[in-house]
XYZ file of N, CA, C and O in Angstrom:
588
model
N -15.295 -20.710 -6.362
C -14.868 -20.196 -5.074
C -15.797 -20.763 -4.006
O -17.002 -20.788 -4.162
N -15.222 -21.204 -2.922
C -16.015 -21.769 -1.838
C -16.791 -20.667 -1.141
O -16.490 -19.484 -1.259
N -17.804 -21.081 -0.368
C -18.621 -20.124 0.382
C -17.758 -19.376 1.398
O -17.928 -18.171 1.615
N -16.790 -20.076 1.989
C -15.907 -19.433 2.971
C -15.011 -18.389 2.299
O -14.814 -17.301 2.813
N -14.479 -18.742 1.098
C -13.647 -17.800 0.345
C -14.434 -16.577 -0.081
O -13.943 -15.456 -0.046
N -15.676 -16.778 -0.482
C -16.547 -15.666 -0.871
C -16.813 -14.768 0.328
O -16.787 -13.540 0.213
N -17.063 -15.363 1.497
C -17.320 -14.596 2.701
C -16.111 -13.750 3.060
O -16.236 -12.574 3.389
N -14.914 -14.324 2.956
C -13.701 -13.570 3.259
C -13.499 -12.429 2.266
O -13.097 -11.342 2.651
N -13.777 -12.674 0.981
C -13.642 -11.636 -0.032
C -14.629 -10.497 0.246
O -14.287 -9.325 0.106
N -15.848 -10.851 0.649
C -16.848 -9.834 0.976
C -16.425 -9.020 2.205
O -16.594 -7.805 2.241
N -15.858 -9.698 3.194
C -15.384 -8.999 4.390
C -14.256 -8.034 4.045
O -14.208 -6.910 4.536
N -13.356 -8.477 3.184
C -12.234 -7.625 2.791
C -12.733 -6.411 2.016
O -12.305 -5.283 2.266
N -13.667 -6.644 1.106
C -14.228 -5.531 0.325
C -14.919 -4.529 1.244
O -14.722 -3.325 1.129
N -15.703 -5.019 2.180
C -16.407 -4.147 3.124
C -15.414 -3.366 3.980
O -15.577 -2.162 4.180
N -14.374 -4.034 4.453
C -13.364 -3.366 5.272
C -12.640 -2.289 4.472
O -12.362 -1.201 4.988
N -12.363 -2.571 3.209
C -11.690 -1.590 2.362
C -12.569 -0.344 2.173
O -12.109 0.784 2.346
N -13.825 -0.553 1.850
C -14.756 0.563 1.658
C -14.903 1.372 2.947
O -14.862 2.604 2.932
N -15.037 0.666 4.075
C -15.188 1.361 5.363
C -13.925 2.136 5.734
O -14.008 3.235 6.274
N -12.752 1.566 5.444
C -11.504 2.259 5.800
C -11.325 3.512 4.954
O -10.896 4.550 5.459
N -11.663 3.433 3.675
C -11.565 4.617 2.813
C -12.559 5.675 3.283
O -12.218 6.859 3.409
N -13.786 5.256 3.580
C -14.812 6.207 4.021
C -14.403 6.893 5.324
O -14.456 8.124 5.433
N -13.996 6.119 6.316
C -13.640 6.731 7.600
C -12.380 7.583 7.463
O -12.264 8.640 8.086
N -11.447 7.178 6.610
C -10.246 7.966 6.378
C -10.550 9.283 5.687
O -9.991 10.326 6.028
N -11.464 9.254 4.709
C -11.846 10.485 4.024
C -12.536 11.458 4.967
O -12.260 12.658 4.950
N -13.425 10.951 5.783
C -14.136 11.817 6.726
C -13.152 12.422 7.729
O -13.171 13.630 7.989
N -12.270 11.596 8.280
C -11.278 12.101 9.239
C -10.349 13.116 8.572
O -9.999 14.142 9.170
N -9.980 12.882 7.328
C -9.120 13.812 6.601
C -9.842 15.120 6.301
O -9.247 16.196 6.366
N -11.117 15.034 5.976
C -11.910 16.244 5.737
C -11.976 17.104 6.998
O -11.898 18.329 6.932
N -12.070 16.455 8.129
C -12.092 17.190 9.404
C -10.748 17.887 9.636
O -10.707 19.034 10.081
N -9.650 17.218 9.303
C -8.320 17.821 9.439
C -8.241 19.095 8.589
O -7.811 20.151 9.059
N -8.665 19.008 7.339
C -8.594 20.155 6.425
C -9.549 21.254 6.876
O -9.204 22.432 6.861
N -10.734 20.892 7.313
C -11.696 21.882 7.792
C -11.116 22.652 8.979
O -11.143 23.874 9.020
N -10.576 21.948 9.943
C -10.008 22.596 11.130
C -8.815 23.482 10.768
O -8.649 24.570 11.319
N -7.991 23.020 9.845
C -6.834 23.817 9.426
C -7.270 25.078 8.688
O -6.688 26.142 8.881
N -8.306 24.977 7.869
C -8.761 26.159 7.128
C -9.354 27.206 8.064
O -9.168 28.403 7.862
N -10.017 26.775 9.120
C -10.585 27.713 10.090
C -9.466 28.448 10.823
O -9.562 29.654 11.070
N -8.382 27.745 11.135
C -7.251 28.373 11.824
C -6.493 29.343 10.929
O -5.715 30.158 11.393
N -6.708 29.270 9.623
C -5.972 30.074 8.671
C -6.425 31.530 8.654
O -5.710 32.404 8.204
N -7.597 31.817 9.133
C -8.137 33.178 9.116
C -7.389 34.071 10.104
O -6.895 33.620 11.126
N -7.351 35.346 9.791
C -6.603 36.314 10.579
C -7.550 37.372 11.130
O -8.413 37.882 10.423
N -7.381 37.686 12.389
C -8.139 38.779 13.004
C -7.378 40.077 12.790
O -6.207 40.166 13.106
N -8.052 41.046 12.239
C -7.501 42.392 12.213
C -8.664 43.377 12.229
O -9.815 43.000 12.093
N -8.371 44.618 12.394
C -9.419 45.603 12.623
C -10.299 45.843 11.403
O -11.452 46.210 11.536
N -9.763 45.592 10.199
C -10.534 45.868 8.998
C -11.006 44.610 8.278
O -11.736 44.688 7.312
N -10.574 43.466 8.742
C -10.951 42.227 8.065
C -10.225 42.032 6.750
O -10.724 41.368 5.865
N -9.068 42.646 6.599
C -8.328 42.562 5.349
C -6.974 41.915 5.567
O -6.429 41.950 6.656
N -6.378 41.379 4.509
C -5.030 40.876 4.574
C -4.080 41.997 4.241
O -4.480 43.141 4.234
N -2.820 41.819 3.920
C -2.228 40.506 4.029
C -1.936 40.129 5.473
O -1.694 40.992 6.289
N -1.979 38.864 5.716
C -1.755 38.423 7.083
C -0.279 38.186 7.308
O 0.506 38.102 6.372
N 0.082 38.007 8.551
C 1.448 37.654 8.889
C 1.563 36.141 9.062
O 2.537 35.644 9.575
N 0.515 35.440 8.617
C 0.485 33.991 8.710
C 1.607 33.415 7.849
O 1.823 33.848 6.734
N 2.317 32.457 8.352
C 3.434 31.882 7.611
C 2.996 30.817 6.627
O 3.781 30.389 5.803
N 1.747 30.371 6.696
C 1.284 29.368 5.759
C 1.132 30.010 4.391
O 0.704 31.146 4.267
N 1.477 29.273 3.355
C 1.333 29.786 2.006
C 0.611 28.769 1.148
O 0.707 27.572 1.376
N -0.104 29.258 0.135
C -0.793 28.333 -0.757
C 0.198 27.631 -1.671
O 1.320 28.120 -1.860
N -0.210 26.512 -2.245
C 0.694 25.790 -3.118
C 1.054 26.619 -4.345
O 0.223 27.316 -4.894
N 2.312 26.566 -4.737
C 2.722 27.160 -5.989
C 3.153 28.616 -5.948
O 3.931 29.026 -6.770
N 2.664 29.415 -5.043
C 3.006 30.825 -5.063
C 3.254 31.362 -3.660
O 2.334 31.774 -2.978
N 4.504 31.387 -3.219
C 4.799 31.868 -1.876
C 4.528 33.356 -1.702
O 4.507 33.864 -0.600
N 4.298 34.094 -2.796
C 4.008 35.519 -2.694
C 2.558 35.794 -2.296
O 2.208 36.919 -1.998
N 1.713 34.795 -2.329
C 0.308 34.972 -1.963
C 0.090 34.486 -0.536
O -0.738 33.636 -0.276
N 0.802 35.043 0.413
C 0.743 34.576 1.785
C -0.366 35.227 2.597
O -0.411 35.103 3.792
N -1.275 35.939 1.926
C -2.350 36.562 2.685
C -3.488 35.569 2.888
O -3.648 34.619 2.141
N -4.252 35.802 3.909
C -5.415 34.979 4.206
C -6.584 35.911 4.456
O -6.386 37.095 4.736
N -7.797 35.416 4.362
C -8.932 36.295 4.623
C -8.890 36.848 6.048
O -8.533 36.146 6.985
N -9.242 38.092 6.172
C -9.391 38.681 7.493
C -10.764 38.344 8.050
O -11.603 37.780 7.362
N -10.994 38.684 9.288
C -12.257 38.364 9.941
C -12.935 39.649 10.389
O -12.378 40.408 11.170
N -14.115 39.884 9.859
C -14.952 40.975 10.357
C -16.067 40.395 11.217
O -16.186 40.693 12.387
N -16.901 39.544 10.605
C -18.037 38.966 11.332
C -17.788 37.536 11.761
O -18.428 37.046 12.680
N -16.905 36.844 11.071
C -16.656 35.428 11.352
C -17.608 34.494 10.624
O -17.515 33.283 10.765
N -18.524 35.047 9.810
C -19.504 34.201 9.118
C -18.858 33.207 8.167
O -19.239 32.036 8.133
N -17.889 33.671 7.378
C -17.230 32.778 6.432
C -16.498 31.664 7.173
O -16.669 30.486 6.873
N -15.723 32.042 8.152
C -14.959 31.054 8.927
C -15.888 30.037 9.586
O -15.627 28.837 9.566
N -16.987 30.505 10.163
C -17.919 29.602 10.851
C -18.693 28.709 9.888
O -19.193 27.662 10.290
N -18.774 29.121 8.617
C -19.553 28.339 7.650
C -18.766 27.188 7.039
O -19.337 26.339 6.363
N -17.467 27.149 7.247
C -16.647 26.091 6.636
C -16.997 24.760 7.284
O -16.994 24.620 8.494
N -17.311 23.808 6.437
C -17.700 22.496 6.930
C -17.328 21.449 5.897
O -16.877 21.771 4.801
N -17.524 20.209 6.236
C -17.263 19.133 5.286
C -18.567 18.428 4.965
O -19.522 18.426 5.742
N -18.609 17.847 3.780
C -19.791 17.131 3.306
C -19.359 15.701 3.022
O -18.498 15.450 2.186
N -19.943 14.773 3.759
C -19.568 13.366 3.581
C -20.699 12.525 2.990
O -20.664 11.313 3.047
N -21.692 13.173 2.382
C -22.828 12.413 1.824
C -22.386 11.422 0.764
O -22.892 10.305 0.706
N -21.432 11.813 -0.093
C -20.984 10.900 -1.137
C -20.199 9.731 -0.542
O -20.298 8.615 -1.025
N -19.438 9.995 0.501
C -18.700 8.910 1.166
C -19.683 7.910 1.737
O -19.503 6.700 1.615
N -20.733 8.415 2.361
C -21.731 7.537 2.981
C -22.482 6.710 1.944
O -23.071 5.702 2.274
N -22.477 7.154 0.672
C -23.136 6.372 -0.380
C -22.105 5.608 -1.219
O -22.306 5.328 -2.385
N -20.975 5.283 -0.577
C -19.906 4.461 -1.172
C -19.230 5.097 -2.380
O -18.802 4.407 -3.296
N -19.140 6.420 -2.398
C -18.364 7.118 -3.423
C -17.184 7.767 -2.711
O -17.369 8.466 -1.730
N -15.968 7.540 -3.185
C -14.787 8.050 -2.476
C -14.572 9.553 -2.680
O -13.686 9.976 -3.403
N -15.416 10.360 -2.045
C -15.325 11.797 -2.204
C -15.862 12.497 -0.962
O -17.026 12.322 -0.613
N -15.027 13.265 -0.309
C -15.469 14.109 0.809
C -15.084 15.532 0.441
O -14.007 15.771 -0.091
N -15.969 16.472 0.695
C -15.740 17.861 0.294
C -15.644 18.752 1.517
O -16.364 18.560 2.489
N -14.759 19.733 1.428
C -14.634 20.760 2.455
C -14.878 22.082 1.750
O -14.298 22.334 0.691
N -15.744 22.914 2.316
C -16.025 24.189 1.680
C -17.005 25.023 2.475
O -17.254 24.750 3.657
N -17.537 26.016 1.810
C -18.483 26.930 2.426
C -19.605 27.247 1.447
O -19.355 27.369 0.247
N -20.816 27.404 1.931
C -21.911 27.791 1.050
C -21.985 29.305 0.814
O -22.751 29.766 -0.009
N -21.161 30.066 1.506
C -21.210 31.526 1.383
C -20.523 31.948 0.087
O -19.375 31.562 -0.174
N -21.219 32.743 -0.728
C -20.747 33.075 -2.067
C -19.373 33.735 -2.089
O -18.580 33.512 -2.987
N -19.052 34.556 -1.100
C -17.776 35.252 -1.162
C -16.609 34.372 -0.722
O -15.452 34.777 -0.825
N -16.890 33.158 -0.278
C -15.808 32.215 0.006
C -15.008 31.921 -1.250
O -13.775 31.858 -1.223
N -15.708 31.751 -2.379
C -15.043 31.484 -3.653
C -14.209 32.693 -4.090
O -13.111 32.543 -4.605
N -14.723 33.893 -3.852
C -13.981 35.103 -4.206
C -12.708 35.201 -3.366
O -11.640 35.533 -3.876
N -12.791 34.888 -2.081
C -11.586 34.895 -1.243
C -10.598 33.837 -1.714
O -9.399 34.094 -1.812
N -11.085 32.651 -1.993
C -10.207 31.538 -2.350
C -9.464 31.786 -3.666
O -8.272 31.534 -3.765
N -10.167 32.262 -4.679
C -9.581 32.372 -6.015
C -9.367 33.805 -6.497
O -8.762 34.011 -7.540
N -9.884 34.783 -5.767
C -9.869 36.152 -6.256
C -11.044 36.334 -7.205
O -11.633 35.369 -7.679
N -11.415 37.556 -7.433
C -12.510 37.770 -8.369
C -13.128 39.132 -8.197
O -12.598 40.003 -7.508
N -14.260 39.278 -8.827
C -14.928 40.566 -8.840
C -16.329 40.415 -8.266
O -17.024 39.444 -8.527
N -16.720 41.406 -7.491
C -18.078 41.489 -6.966
C -18.523 42.920 -7.178
O -17.927 43.843 -6.624
N -19.553 43.076 -8.012
C -19.936 44.427 -8.390
C -18.792 45.043 -9.176
O -18.259 44.442 -10.089
N -18.380 46.230 -8.788
C -17.266 46.900 -9.468
C -15.938 46.689 -8.739
O -14.908 47.168 -9.166
N -15.992 46.011 -7.634
C -14.778 45.811 -6.832
C -14.076 44.514 -7.214
O -14.723 43.483 -7.404
N -12.758 44.594 -7.317
C -11.947 43.405 -7.574
C -11.226 43.033 -6.294
O -10.750 43.891 -5.571
N -11.149 41.740 -6.050
C -10.529 41.243 -4.824
C -9.396 40.286 -5.177
O -9.560 39.431 -6.039
N -8.265 40.413 -4.483
C -7.163 39.464 -4.723
C -7.502 38.113 -4.094
O -8.345 38.024 -3.197
N -6.828 37.096 -4.564
C -7.001 35.770 -3.957
C -6.452 35.798 -2.541
O -5.363 36.301 -2.293
N -7.247 35.305 -1.608
C -6.823 35.125 -0.221
C -7.206 33.697 0.177
O -8.139 33.479 0.935
N -6.517 32.731 -0.389
C -6.918 31.329 -0.205
C -6.838 30.864 1.240
O -5.987 31.318 2.007
N -7.744 29.967 1.571
C -7.758 29.382 2.912
C -8.002 27.885 2.855
O -7.565 27.169 3.736
N -8.650 27.369 1.823
C -8.898 25.927 1.719
C -7.707 25.198 1.091
O -7.245 24.193 1.630
N -7.227 25.698 -0.024
C -6.087 25.034 -0.678
C -4.854 25.012 0.207
O -4.202 23.968 0.316
N -4.508 26.127 0.874
C -3.349 26.054 1.776
C -3.578 25.088 2.937
O -2.646 24.442 3.398
N -4.832 25.013 3.404
C -5.126 24.085 4.510
C -4.849 22.651 4.083
O -4.264 21.873 4.838
N -5.249 22.296 2.869
C -4.968 20.949 2.367
C -3.474 20.778 2.091
O -2.862 19.804 2.532
N -2.882 21.738 1.399
C -1.474 21.648 1.026
C -0.569 21.548 2.253
O 0.321 20.711 2.311
N -0.803 22.389 3.239
C 0.061 22.426 4.427
C -0.177 21.260 5.379
O 0.616 21.045 6.289
N -1.267 20.526 5.177
C -1.584 19.392 6.053
C -1.643 18.075 5.291
O -2.212 17.107 5.779
N -1.032 18.046 4.116
C -1.127 16.841 3.287
C -0.514 15.618 3.960
O -1.021 14.513 3.820
N 0.558 15.815 4.719
C 1.157 14.667 5.418
C 0.207 14.125 6.476
O 0.072 12.913 6.636
N -0.460 15.025 7.198
C -1.414 14.587 8.213
C -2.622 13.906 7.567
O -3.141 12.916 8.086
N -3.052 14.415 6.414
C -4.172 13.798 5.697
C -3.793 12.378 5.274
O -4.559 11.432 5.502
N -2.623 12.221 4.688
C -2.190 10.882 4.269
C -1.997 9.958 5.464
O -2.368 8.778 5.416
N -1.459 10.491 6.537
C -1.277 9.704 7.753
C -2.628 9.257 8.321
O -2.788 8.113 8.762
N -3.587 10.153 8.293
C -4.937 9.831 8.781
C -5.563 8.729 7.940
O -6.155 7.792 8.472
N -5.416 8.823 6.620
C -5.946 7.777 5.734
C -5.270 6.435 6.042
O -5.930 5.409 6.148
N -3.948 6.474 6.191
C -3.186 5.248 6.465
C -3.616 4.614 7.794
O -3.813 3.406 7.884
N -3.781 5.444 8.834
C -4.183 4.932 10.150
C -5.554 4.277 10.084
O -5.763 3.207 10.666
N -6.505 4.907 9.397
C -7.843 4.328 9.273
C -7.817 3.018 8.504
O -8.509 2.076 8.856
N -7.015 2.968 7.467
C -6.874 1.744 6.679
C -6.302 0.622 7.537
O -6.853 -0.489 7.582
N -5.229 0.906 8.247
C -4.590 -0.117 9.099
C -5.518 -0.577 10.220
O -5.575 -1.766 10.536
N -6.243 0.348 10.817
C -7.165 0.010 11.902
C -8.248 -0.950 11.428
O -8.529 -1.961 12.084
N -8.848 -0.664 10.271
C -9.909 -1.533 9.745
C -9.379 -2.929 9.449
O -10.041 -3.927 9.710
N -8.187 -3.004 8.884
C -7.671 -4.319 8.543
C -7.176 -5.093 9.757
O -7.247 -6.321 9.771
N -6.748 -4.401 10.794
C -6.435 -5.116 12.047
C -7.688 -5.715 12.632
O -7.683 -6.830 13.139
N -8.784 -4.940 12.588
C -10.072 -5.461 13.074
C -10.494 -6.682 12.264
O -11.024 -7.641 12.828
N -10.285 -6.631 10.978
C -10.659 -7.732 10.093
C -9.859 -9.002 10.399
O -10.387 -10.112 10.331
N -8.618 -8.868 10.783
C -7.753 -10.018 11.018
C -7.975 -10.675 12.377
O -7.420 -11.734 12.637
N -8.776 -10.061 13.216
C -9.042 -10.657 14.546
C -9.915 -11.880 14.420
O -10.714 -12.057 13.588
């Protein structure tokens, strides 16, 4: 392979990695923002909500976490450290322990809590926007490369 061909291959590889990374980060932001909007304000911080969004697979689980303090909602963020180290993985979540209990249901002490998902529905209900965001970032990087 000529030096020019190698340079072009390296440019293409770099553009591909950058487009995936920027697309993942932009998609993580979409899911993060959607999950924050999924929370419901009510006087007791309990569901079920009147939110029309539903989690994948079970339309009967249309409740979302209620808001008492807003700590859980405010803690939702994305982690792009793996993307920045050239691994195709961006995470959206919360470090607060009861986020997992809300998302999947579970027990804390003697109390049992139903699932009140907010992350999975955010991804499921915005999957077209996530794919569109990935596609736009990919196309943008390759247009830049072709200049």
